Coordinates of C-alpha atoms in Angstrom, one line a residue:
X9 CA 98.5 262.4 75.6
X10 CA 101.8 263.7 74.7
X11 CA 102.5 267.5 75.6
X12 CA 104.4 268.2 72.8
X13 CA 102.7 268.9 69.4
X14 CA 104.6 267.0 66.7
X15 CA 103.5 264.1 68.9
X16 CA 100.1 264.6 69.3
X17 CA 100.0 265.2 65.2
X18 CA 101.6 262.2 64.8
X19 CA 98.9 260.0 67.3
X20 CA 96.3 262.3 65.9
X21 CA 97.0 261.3 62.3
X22 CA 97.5 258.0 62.9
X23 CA 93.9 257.8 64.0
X24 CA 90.5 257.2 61.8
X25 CA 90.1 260.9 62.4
X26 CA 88.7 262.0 58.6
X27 CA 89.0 265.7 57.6
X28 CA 86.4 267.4 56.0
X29 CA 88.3 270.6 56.2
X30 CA 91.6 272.6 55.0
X31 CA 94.6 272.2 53.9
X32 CA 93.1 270.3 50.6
X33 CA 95.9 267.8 50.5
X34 CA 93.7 265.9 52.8
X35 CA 96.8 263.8 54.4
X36 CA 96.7 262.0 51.4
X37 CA 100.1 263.7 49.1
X38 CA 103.3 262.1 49.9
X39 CA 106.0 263.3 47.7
X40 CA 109.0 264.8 50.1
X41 CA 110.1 262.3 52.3
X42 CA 112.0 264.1 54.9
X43 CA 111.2 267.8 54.9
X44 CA 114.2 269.0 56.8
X45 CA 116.7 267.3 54.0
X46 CA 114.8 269.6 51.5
X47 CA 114.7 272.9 53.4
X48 CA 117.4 275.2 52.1
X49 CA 117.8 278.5 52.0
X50 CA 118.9 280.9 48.6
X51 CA 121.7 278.9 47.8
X52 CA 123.6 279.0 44.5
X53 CA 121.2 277.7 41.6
X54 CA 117.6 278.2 43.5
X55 CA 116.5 281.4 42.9
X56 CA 115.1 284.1 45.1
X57 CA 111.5 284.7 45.5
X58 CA 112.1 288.3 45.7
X59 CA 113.8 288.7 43.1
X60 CA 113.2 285.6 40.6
X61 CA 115.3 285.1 37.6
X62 CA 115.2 281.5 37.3
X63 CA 113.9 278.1 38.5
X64 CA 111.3 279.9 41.1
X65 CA 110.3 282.9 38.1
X66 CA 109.8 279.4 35.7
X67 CA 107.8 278.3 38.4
X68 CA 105.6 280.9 38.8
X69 CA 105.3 281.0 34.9
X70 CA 104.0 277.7 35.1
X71 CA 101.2 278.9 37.7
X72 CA 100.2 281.9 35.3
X73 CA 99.8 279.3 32.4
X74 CA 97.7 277.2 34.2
X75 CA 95.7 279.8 35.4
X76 CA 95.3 282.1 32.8
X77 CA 97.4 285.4 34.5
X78 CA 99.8 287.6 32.6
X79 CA 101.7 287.1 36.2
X80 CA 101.4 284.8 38.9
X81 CA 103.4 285.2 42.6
X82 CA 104.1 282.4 45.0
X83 CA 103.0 283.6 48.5
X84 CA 104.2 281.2 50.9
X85 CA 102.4 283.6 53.7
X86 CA 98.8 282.8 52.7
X87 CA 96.5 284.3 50.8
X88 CA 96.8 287.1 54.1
X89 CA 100.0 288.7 52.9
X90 CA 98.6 288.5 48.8
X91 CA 95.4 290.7 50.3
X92 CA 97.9 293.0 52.1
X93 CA 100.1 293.5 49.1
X94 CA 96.9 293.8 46.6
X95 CA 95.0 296.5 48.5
X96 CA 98.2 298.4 49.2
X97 CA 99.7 298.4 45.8
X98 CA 96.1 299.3 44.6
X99 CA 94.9 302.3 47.1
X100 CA 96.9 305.1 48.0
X101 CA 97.9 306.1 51.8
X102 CA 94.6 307.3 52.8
X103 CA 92.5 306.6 50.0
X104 CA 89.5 305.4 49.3
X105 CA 88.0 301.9 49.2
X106 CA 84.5 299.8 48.4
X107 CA 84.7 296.5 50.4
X108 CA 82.6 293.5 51.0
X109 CA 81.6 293.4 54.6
X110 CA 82.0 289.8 54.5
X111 CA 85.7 290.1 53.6
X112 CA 88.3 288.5 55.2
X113 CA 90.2 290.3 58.3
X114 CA 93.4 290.6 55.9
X115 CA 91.5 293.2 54.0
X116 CA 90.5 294.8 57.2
X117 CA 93.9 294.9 58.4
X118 CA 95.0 296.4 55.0
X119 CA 93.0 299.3 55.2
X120 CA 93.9 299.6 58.6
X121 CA 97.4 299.6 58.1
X122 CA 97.2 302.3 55.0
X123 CA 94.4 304.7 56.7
X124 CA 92.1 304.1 54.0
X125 CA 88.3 305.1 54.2
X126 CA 86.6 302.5 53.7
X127 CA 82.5 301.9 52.0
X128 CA 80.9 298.7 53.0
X129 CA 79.2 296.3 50.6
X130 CA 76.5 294.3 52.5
X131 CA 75.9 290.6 50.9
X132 CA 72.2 289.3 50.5
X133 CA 71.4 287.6 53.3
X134 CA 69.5 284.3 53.6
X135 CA 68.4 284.8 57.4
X136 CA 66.3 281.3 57.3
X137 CA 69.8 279.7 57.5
X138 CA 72.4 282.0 58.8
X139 CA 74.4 282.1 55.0
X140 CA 75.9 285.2 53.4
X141 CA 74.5 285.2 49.5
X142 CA 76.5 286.9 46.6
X143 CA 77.3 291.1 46.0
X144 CA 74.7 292.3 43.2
X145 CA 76.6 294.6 40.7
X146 CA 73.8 297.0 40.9
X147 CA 74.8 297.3 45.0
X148 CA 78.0 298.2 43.3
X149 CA 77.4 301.0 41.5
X150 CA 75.0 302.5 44.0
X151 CA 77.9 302.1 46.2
X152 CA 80.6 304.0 44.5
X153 CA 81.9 307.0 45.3
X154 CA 84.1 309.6 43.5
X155 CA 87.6 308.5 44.3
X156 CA 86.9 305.0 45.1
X157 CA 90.7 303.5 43.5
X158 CA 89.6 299.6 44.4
X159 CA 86.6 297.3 45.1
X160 CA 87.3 294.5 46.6
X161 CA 84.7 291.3 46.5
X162 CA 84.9 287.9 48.4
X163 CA 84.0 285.4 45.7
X164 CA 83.7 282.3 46.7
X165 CA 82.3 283.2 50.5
X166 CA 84.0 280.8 52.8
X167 CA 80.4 278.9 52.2
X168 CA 80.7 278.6 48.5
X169 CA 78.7 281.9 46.8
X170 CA 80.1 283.4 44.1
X171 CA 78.8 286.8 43.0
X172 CA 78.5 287.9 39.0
X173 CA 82.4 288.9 39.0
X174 CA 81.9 290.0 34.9
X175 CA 79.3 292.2 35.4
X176 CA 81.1 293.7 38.9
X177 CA 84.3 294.1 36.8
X178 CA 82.0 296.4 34.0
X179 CA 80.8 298.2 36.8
X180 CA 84.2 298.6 38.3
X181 CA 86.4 299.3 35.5
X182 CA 84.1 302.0 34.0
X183 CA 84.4 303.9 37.7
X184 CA 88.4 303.9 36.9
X185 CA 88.8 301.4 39.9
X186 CA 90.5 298.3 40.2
X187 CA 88.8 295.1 41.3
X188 CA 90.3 292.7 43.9
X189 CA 89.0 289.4 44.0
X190 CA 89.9 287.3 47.2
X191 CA 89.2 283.8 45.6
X192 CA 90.8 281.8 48.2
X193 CA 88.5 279.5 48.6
X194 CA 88.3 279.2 44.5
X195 CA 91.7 277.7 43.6
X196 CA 90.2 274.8 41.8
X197 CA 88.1 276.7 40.0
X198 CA 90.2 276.9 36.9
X199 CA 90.8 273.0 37.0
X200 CA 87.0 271.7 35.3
X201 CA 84.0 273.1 34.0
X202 CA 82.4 271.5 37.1
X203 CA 82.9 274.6 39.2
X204 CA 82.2 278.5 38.7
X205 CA 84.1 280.4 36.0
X206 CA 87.2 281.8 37.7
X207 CA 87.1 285.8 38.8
X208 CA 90.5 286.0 36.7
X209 CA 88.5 284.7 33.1
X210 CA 85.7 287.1 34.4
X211 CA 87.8 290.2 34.2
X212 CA 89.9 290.7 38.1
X213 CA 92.1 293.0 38.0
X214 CA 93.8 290.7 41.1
X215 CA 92.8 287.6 42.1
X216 CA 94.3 285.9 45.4
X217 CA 94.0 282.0 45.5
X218 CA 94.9 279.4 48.3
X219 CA 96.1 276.5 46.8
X220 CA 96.0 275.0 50.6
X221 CA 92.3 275.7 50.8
X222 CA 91.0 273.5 47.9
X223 CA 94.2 271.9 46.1
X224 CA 96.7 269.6 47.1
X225 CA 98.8 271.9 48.3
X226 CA 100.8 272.6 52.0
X227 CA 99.0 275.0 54.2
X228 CA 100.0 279.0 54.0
X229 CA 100.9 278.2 50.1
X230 CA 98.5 281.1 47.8
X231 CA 99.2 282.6 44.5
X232 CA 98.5 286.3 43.5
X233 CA 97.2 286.4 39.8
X234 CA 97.2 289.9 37.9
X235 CA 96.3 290.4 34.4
X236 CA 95.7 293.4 32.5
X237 CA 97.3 296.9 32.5
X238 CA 95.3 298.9 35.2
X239 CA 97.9 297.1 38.3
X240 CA 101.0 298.9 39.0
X241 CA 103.0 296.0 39.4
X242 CA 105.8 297.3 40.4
X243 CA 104.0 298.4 43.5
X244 CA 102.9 295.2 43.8
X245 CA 106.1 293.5 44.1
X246 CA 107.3 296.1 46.3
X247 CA 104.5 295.2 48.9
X248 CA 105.0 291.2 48.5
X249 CA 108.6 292.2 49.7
X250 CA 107.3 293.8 52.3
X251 CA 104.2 291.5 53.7
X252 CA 106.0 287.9 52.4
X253 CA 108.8 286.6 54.9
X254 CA 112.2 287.6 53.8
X255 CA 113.2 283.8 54.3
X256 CA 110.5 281.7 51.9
X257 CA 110.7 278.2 52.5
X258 CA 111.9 276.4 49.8
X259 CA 109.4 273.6 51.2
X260 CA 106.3 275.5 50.4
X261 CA 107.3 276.6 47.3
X262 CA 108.0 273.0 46.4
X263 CA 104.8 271.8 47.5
X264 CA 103.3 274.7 45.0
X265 CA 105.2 273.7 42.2
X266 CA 104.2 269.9 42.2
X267 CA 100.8 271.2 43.2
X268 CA 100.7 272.7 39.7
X269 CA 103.0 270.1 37.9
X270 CA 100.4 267.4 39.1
X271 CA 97.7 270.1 37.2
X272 CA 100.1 270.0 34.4
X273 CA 100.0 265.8 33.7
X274 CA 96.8 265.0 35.4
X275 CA 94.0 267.4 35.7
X276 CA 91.4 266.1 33.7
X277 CA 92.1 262.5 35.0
X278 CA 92.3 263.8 38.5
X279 CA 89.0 266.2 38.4
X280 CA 87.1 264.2 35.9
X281 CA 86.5 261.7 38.9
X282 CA 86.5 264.5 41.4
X283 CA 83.5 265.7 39.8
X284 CA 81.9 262.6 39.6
X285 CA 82.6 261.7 43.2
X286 CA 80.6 265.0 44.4
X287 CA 77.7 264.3 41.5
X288 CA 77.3 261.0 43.6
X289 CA 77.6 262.1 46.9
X290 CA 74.9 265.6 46.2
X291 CA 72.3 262.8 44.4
X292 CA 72.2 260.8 47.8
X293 CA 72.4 263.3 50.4
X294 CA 69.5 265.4 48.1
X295 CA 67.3 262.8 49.9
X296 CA 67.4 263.2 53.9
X297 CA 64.5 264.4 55.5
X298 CA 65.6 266.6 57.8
X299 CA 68.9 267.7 57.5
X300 CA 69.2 269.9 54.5
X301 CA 72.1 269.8 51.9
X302 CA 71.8 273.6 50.5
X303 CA 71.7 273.9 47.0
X304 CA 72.3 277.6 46.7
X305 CA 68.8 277.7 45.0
X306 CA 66.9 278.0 47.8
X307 CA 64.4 280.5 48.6
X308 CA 65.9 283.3 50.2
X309 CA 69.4 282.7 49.3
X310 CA 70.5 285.1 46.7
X311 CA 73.7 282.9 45.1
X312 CA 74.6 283.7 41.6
X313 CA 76.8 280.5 41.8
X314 CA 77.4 278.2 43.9
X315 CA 80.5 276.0 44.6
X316 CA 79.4 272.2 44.8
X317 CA 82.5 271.1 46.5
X318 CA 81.4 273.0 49.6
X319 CA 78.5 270.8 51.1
X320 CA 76.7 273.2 53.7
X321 CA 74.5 270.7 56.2
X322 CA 71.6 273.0 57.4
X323 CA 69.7 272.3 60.6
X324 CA 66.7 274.6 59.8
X325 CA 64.2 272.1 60.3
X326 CA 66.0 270.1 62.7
X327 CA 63.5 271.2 65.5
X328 CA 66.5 273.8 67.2
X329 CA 70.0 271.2 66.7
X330 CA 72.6 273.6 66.4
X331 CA 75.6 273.9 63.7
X332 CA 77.9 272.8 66.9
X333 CA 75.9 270.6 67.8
X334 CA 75.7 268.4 64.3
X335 CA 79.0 268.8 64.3
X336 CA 79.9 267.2 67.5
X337 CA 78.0 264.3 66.2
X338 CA 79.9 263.7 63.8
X339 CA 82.8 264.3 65.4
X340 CA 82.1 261.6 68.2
X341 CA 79.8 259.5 66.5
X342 CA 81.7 259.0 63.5
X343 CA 85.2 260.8 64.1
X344 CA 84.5 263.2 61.0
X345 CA 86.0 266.9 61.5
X346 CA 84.4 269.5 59.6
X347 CA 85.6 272.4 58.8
X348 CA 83.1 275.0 60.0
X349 CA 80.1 275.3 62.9
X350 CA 78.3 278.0 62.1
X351 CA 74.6 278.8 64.0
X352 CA 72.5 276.7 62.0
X353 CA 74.5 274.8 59.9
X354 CA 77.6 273.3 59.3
X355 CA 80.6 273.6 56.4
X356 CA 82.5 270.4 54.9
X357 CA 85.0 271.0 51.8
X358 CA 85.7 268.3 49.8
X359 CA 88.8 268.2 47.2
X360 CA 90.2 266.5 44.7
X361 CA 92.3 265.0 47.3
X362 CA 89.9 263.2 49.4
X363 CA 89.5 259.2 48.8
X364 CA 86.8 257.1 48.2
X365 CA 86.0 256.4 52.1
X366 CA 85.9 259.6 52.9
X367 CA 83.3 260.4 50.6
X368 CA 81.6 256.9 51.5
X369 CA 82.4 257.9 55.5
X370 CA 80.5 261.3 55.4
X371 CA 77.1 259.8 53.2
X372 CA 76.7 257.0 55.8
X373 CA 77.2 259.4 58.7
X374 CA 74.6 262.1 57.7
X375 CA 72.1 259.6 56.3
X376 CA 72.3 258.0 59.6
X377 CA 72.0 260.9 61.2
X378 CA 69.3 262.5 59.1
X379 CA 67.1 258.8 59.6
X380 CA 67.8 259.2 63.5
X381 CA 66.4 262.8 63.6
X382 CA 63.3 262.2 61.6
X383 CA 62.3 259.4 64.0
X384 CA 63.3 261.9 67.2
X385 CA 61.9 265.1 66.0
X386 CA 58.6 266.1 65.6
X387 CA 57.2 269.2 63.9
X388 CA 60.1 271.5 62.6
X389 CA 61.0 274.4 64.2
X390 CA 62.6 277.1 61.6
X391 CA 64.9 279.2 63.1
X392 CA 65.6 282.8 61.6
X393 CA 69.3 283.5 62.2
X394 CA 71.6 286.8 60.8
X395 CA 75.5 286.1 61.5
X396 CA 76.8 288.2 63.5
X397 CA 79.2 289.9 61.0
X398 CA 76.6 291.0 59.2
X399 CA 74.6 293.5 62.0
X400 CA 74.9 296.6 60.5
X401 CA 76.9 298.9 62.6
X402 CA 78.1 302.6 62.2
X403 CA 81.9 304.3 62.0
X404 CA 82.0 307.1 63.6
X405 CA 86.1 307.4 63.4
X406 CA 87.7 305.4 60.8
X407 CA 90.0 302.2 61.5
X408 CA 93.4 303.4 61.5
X409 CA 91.2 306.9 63.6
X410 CA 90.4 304.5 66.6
X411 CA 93.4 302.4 66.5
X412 CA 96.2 303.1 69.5
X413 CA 93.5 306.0 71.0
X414 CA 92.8 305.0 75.0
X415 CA 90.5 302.2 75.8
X416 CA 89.1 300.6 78.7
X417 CA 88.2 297.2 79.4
X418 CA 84.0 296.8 80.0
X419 CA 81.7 294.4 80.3
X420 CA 79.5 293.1 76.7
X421 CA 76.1 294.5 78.8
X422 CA 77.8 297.6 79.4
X423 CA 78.8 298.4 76.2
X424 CA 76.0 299.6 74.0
X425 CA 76.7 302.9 72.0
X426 CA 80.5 302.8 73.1
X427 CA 83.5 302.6 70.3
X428 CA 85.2 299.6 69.6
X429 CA 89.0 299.7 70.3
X430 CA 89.6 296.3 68.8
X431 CA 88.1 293.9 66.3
X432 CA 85.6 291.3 67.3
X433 CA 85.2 288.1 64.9
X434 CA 84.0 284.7 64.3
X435 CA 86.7 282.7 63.5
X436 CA 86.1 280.6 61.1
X437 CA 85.6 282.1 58.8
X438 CA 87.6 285.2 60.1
X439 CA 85.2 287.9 59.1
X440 CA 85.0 290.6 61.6
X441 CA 82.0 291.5 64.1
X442 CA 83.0 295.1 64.6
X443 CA 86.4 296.9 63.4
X444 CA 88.0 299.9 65.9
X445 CA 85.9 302.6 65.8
X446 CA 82.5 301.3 65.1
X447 CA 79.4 302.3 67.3
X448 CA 78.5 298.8 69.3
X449 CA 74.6 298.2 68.0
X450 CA 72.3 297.7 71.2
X451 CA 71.6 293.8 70.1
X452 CA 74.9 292.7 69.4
X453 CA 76.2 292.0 73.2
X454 CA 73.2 289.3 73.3
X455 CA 74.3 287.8 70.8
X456 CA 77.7 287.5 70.9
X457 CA 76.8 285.8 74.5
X458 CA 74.5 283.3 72.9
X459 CA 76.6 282.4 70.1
X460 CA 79.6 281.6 72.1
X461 CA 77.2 279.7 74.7
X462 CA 76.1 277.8 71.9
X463 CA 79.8 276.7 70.9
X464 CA 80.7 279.7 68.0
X465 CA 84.2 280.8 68.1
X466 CA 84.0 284.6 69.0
X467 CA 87.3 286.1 68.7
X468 CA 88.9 289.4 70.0
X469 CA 87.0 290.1 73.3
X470 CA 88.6 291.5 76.0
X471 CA 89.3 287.7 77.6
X472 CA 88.7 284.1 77.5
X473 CA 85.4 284.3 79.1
X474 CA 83.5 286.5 76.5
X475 CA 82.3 288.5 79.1
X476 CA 83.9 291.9 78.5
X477 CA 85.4 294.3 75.6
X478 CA 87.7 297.0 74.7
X479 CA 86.3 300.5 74.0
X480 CA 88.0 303.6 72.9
X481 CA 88.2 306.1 76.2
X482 CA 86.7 309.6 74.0
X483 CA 87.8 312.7 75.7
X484 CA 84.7 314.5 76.6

């Protein structure tokens, strides 16, 4: 194997290797050719993305049209920088700000970056499987305090849950706040009535999407919808100027453009048979035995709806077979890469993209699978499991408080009751652990041990081993 990475992409890709995962392209668009003869820089006649006044502002008209915004911005930085820009346009230096705990690291890194105090929104939690349910608007207004400026609400979860976005936005708007949806994972939403109503026709203030998440689309390529009047959008712009690269690549913003233009001409065609495809695919797997395709009915699992282009593979009765572990299956068995591994389950995403075979490719392989495990298994063993970015914790100095302040390196055992200096998070999805400042809970160290023993991808220990972290030094 090659050292160098264009050439392992190239064997890589060459292989029967079938993603189940991001971008949403699925290796399947082929519409530039040769990307270098393409990549040019604001030359006469093309625009600037920072100042747009004509084929890129047309462009982004286009994306506003089809999704129903008074204003649309290409973000060629991912939906990161459109979090950045949205929280910091929306929340003064300082202020204050009601956020899902399950939120992305971006919005974590926002309030960092501005010093904001921050309220935390806690998802139901279905603890049978390990999965994050939806924010109830009533845990919104018990949650908000005088001066809150923004909420800010991850709807679809990385899983799939929505959360009741028009009754939030009441609840929101009649504090005086403005409500920031991250819909990243919600792009084609607006594409079919298939899917959940978007957060945008449900009343966002802001709505962030990734076209390279769930379209066919390039990866880091994300719009920022606003609509309304409550957005100062000219603070807005000013903070996509600051968090977007100064240099856009004219390739990306392509790759958006016939992204939407393909919406334009085909989009019923196109998700007309998308929708069928996953009707299909949900009727068959609805029958395994053991391995459980969650519906987001189940008991326990508070979703007010539920995005079936997400399949989510639970192992709960799969007599202790891990997420990992179903996942390496059908990684060796039947060269399938999914996109996520969580404790107890396991995360596919399926787009309007994806062919025939791989739809075929991934019923064979769990049906297989499932039939295997009901003849090696006996009685089910249920397994109650709470992600790790959910364990409640407590701030005792705020983000921005903690951040730069002296810290020491000590081991996970040790460090019960200490500070964190840095964040800690599973990634995927990216959804911090702890954030600087935060008390360490006496159970988490355990855990964080186990989980990475059992193949989870903990993020932002001290070193590669998982053994130790960073704790703020407090002067006594």
């Amino acid at each position: 194997m090659s050292d160098y990475l264009l050439d392992q992409l190239k064997e890589y890709t060459a292989s029967d290797a079938y993603p189940l995962h991001m971008p949403g392209h699925k290796r399947q668009m082929h519409l530039f050719g040769d990307a270098f003869a393409i990549d040019i820089t604001e030359i006469e006649g093309f625009d600037n993305l920072h100042h747009a006044e004509g084929i890129l502002l047309e462009a982004q008209k286009r994306a506003a049209r089809l999704y129903g915004a008074d204003e649309t911005y290409y973000l060629v930085n991912g939906s990161t920088c459109g979090i950045l820009a949205a929280v910091s346009a929306s929340v003064r230096r300082g202020g204050r700000i009601l956020m899902a705990r399950n939120s992305h690291k971006a919005a974590y890194h926002a309030a960092l970056l501005n010093g904001l105090r921050v309220s935390w929104l806690y998802p139901d939690m279905d603890t049978r499987r390990g999965i994050c349910g939806s924010i109830r608007p009533e845990q919104v207004t018990a949650a908000l305090e005088a001066g809150t400026e923004a909420v800010l609400i991850t709807s679809p979860t990385y899983d799939g849950v929505g959360s009741d976005i028009r009754a939030i936005a009441d609840v929101v708007h009649r504090a005086g706040a403005i409500l920031i949806v991250d819909e990243a994972h919600g792009a084609h939403f607006a594409m079919h009535p298939y899917f959940p109503e978007t957060a945008l026709s449900c009343g966002a203030d802001i709505v962030i999407n990734s076209l390279h998440k769930t379209m066919p689309s390039l990866t880091q390529t994300a719009l920022l919808h606003v609509k309304g009047a409550r957005v100062n959008r000219e603070r807005l712009r000013k903070y996509l100027g600051i968090f977007q690269s100064s240099s856009p690549s004219y390739v990306l913003m392509a790759g958006m453009d016939e992204c939407i233009r393909l919406m334009e001409t085909q989009k019923k065609e196109l998700f007309d048979g998308f929708a069928g495809r996953l009707h299909a695919l949900w009727e068959h797997l609805g029958k395994m035995k053991r391995l459980h395709l969650v519906t987001g009915e189940e008991s326990g699992l508070h979703a007010f709806a539920f995005d079936r282009s997400k399949l989510l593979i639970s192992t709960e009765a799969c007599g202790g077979l891990s997420g990992p572990e179903l996942a390496k299956i059908l990684r060796e068995a039947y060269h399938l890469e999914t996109e996520m591994a969580a404790e107890r389950y396991i995360t596919t995403i399926m787009t309007v993209a994806d062919i025939q075979e791989g739809f075929d490719r991934l019923e064979r392989a769990l049906l297989e699978t499932d039939t295997w495990l009901e003849g090696e298994i006996g009685d089910a063993v249920l397994c109650s499991s709470y992600p790790l970015s959910m364990v409640h914790t407590e701030a005792i100095l705020t983000m921005t408080e903690a951040d730069g302040l002296p810290h020491e390196t000590v081991l996970l055992e040790d460090s019960p009751g200490r500070l964190a200096a840095e964040f800690v998070y599973l990634y995927p999805p990216g959804i911090p652990i702890l954030v600087p400042g935060e008390r360490i809970p006496k159970e988490l160290p355990a855990r964080i041990i186990r989980d990475r023993e059992s193949g989870l991808n903990v993020q932002g220990l001290a070193d590669y081993g998982g053994r130790t972290i960073q704790c703020v030094v407090m002067e006594s």
